[in-house]
GROMACS .gro file of C-alpha atoms in nm:
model
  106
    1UNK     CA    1   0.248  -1.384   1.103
    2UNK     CA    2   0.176  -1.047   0.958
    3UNK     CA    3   0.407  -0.782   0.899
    4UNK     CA    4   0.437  -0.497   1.093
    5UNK     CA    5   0.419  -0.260   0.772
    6UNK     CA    6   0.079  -0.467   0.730
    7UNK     CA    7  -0.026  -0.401   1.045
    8UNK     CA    8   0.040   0.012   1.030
    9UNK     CA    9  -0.204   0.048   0.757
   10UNK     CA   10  -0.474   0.227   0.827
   11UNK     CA   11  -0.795   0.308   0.587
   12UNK     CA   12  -0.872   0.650   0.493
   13UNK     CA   13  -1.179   0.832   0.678
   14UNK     CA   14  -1.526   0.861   0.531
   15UNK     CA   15  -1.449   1.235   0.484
   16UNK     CA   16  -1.197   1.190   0.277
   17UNK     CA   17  -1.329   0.932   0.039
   18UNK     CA   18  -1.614   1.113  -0.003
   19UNK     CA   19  -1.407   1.426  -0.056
   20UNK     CA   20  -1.172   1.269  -0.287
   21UNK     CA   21  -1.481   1.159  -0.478
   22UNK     CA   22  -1.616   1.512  -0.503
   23UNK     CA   23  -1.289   1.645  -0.648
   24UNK     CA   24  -1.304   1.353  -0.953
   25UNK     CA   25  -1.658   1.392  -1.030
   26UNK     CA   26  -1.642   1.770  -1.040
   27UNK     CA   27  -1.318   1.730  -1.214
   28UNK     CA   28  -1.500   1.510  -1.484
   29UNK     CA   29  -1.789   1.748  -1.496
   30UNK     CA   30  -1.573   2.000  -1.604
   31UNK     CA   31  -1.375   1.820  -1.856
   32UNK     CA   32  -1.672   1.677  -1.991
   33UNK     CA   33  -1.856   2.049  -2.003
   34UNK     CA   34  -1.505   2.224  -2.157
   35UNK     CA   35  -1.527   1.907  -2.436
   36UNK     CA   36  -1.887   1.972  -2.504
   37UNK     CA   37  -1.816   2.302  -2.537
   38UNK     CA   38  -1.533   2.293  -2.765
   39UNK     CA   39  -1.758   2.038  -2.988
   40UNK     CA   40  -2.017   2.218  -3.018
   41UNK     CA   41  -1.901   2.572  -3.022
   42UNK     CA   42  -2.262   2.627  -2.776
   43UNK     CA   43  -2.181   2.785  -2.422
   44UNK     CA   44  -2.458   2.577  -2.286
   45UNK     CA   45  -2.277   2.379  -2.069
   46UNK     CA   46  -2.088   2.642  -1.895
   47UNK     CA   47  -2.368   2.609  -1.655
   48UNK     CA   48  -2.300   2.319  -1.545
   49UNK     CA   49  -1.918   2.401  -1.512
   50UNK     CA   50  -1.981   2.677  -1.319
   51UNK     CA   51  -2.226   2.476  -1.095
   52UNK     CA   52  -1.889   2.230  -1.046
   53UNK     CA   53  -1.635   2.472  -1.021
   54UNK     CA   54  -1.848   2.607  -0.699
   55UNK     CA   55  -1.938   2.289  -0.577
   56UNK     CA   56  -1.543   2.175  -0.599
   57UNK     CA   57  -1.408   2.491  -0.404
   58UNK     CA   58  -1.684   2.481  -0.129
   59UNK     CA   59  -1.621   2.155  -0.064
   60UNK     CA   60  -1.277   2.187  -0.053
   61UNK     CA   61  -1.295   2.487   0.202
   62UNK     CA   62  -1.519   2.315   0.432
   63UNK     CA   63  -1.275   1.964   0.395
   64UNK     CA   64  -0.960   2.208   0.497
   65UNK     CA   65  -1.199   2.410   0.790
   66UNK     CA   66  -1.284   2.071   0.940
   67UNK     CA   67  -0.907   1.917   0.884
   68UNK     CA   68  -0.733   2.218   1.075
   69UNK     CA   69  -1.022   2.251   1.385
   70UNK     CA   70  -0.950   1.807   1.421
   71UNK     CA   71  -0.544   1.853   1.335
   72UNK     CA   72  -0.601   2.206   1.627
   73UNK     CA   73  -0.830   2.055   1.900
   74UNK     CA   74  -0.557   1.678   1.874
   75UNK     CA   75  -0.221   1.938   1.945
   76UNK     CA   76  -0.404   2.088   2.214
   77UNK     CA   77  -0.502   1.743   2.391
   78UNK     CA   78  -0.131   1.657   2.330
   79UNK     CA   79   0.005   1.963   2.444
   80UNK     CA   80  -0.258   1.950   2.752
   81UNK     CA   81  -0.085   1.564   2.836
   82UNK     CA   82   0.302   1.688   2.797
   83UNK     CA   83   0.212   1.938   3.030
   84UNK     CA   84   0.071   1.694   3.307
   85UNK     CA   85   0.325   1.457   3.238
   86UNK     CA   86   0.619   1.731   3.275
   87UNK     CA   87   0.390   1.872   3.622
   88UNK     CA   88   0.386   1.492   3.732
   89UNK     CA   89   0.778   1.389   3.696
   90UNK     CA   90   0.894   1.797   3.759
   91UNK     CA   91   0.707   1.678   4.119
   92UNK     CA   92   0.842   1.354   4.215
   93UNK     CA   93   1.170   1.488   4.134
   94UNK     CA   94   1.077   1.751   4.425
   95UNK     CA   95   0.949   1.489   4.620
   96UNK     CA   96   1.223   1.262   4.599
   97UNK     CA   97   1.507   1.583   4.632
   98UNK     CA   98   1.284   1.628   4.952
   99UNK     CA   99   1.309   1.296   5.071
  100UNK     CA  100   1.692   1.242   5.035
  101UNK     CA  101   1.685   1.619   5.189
  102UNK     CA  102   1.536   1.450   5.527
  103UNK     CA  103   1.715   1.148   5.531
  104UNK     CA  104   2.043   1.338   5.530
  105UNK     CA  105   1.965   1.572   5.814
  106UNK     CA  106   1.789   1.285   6.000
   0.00000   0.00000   0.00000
C-alpha cells in the first residue's frame, strides 16, 4: 500500500524546470565570467555576463507574468464556483422556508 504522503507528490511543471535551469546556467555563466575576469585582469568576458545577467532577469519577469495571470485566472474560477455554490444552497434554503411556509398554512 502506498502512503498517502507518497501519493500527494506531485512533479514540478515544465516551466519551472526549465526556469530553474535558466537561473543555474546563467548563474554559472556569471561566476564563471567574474572568475575569468579576476584571472585574467581582461574585461572580455563581461560580455558574456552582461548577455546572462539580461537573459536571467527576462526570464524571470516573464516566469512571474505567467505565474500571477495562472495563480489570477484559478481564484477567479474558484471564486466564480463559491459563488454558484452559495446562489445554489442560499436557494433551496428559500425553497425549503417556502415549502414548510405552505405546509403550515395548508
Amino acid at each position: 500500500m502506498v502512503k498517502k504522503s507518497m501519493r500527494s507528490f506531485k512533479l514540478p511543471t515544465t516551466t519551472k524546470i526549465i526556469m530553474t535551469f535558466l537561473l543555474f546556467n546563467c548563474s554559472v555563466i556569471e561566476i564563471y565570467s567574474m572568475w575569468i575576469m579576476w584571472e585574467f585582469q581582461n574585461l572580455d568576458a563581461l560580455y558574456s555576463l552582461i548577455t546572462a545577467v539580461i537573459t536571467e532577469s527576462i526570464s524571470f519577469a516573464v516566469y512571474a507574468a505567467k505565474s500571477y495571470n495562472e495563480t489570477k485566472q484559478s481564484e477567479l474560477i474558484c471564486l466564480e464556483r463559491e459563488k454558484m455554490n452559495t446562489a445554489m444552497t442560499a436557494g433551496d434554503a428559500a425553497k425549503t422556508a417556502a415549502e414548510s411556509n405552505e405546509e403550515a398554512k395548508g
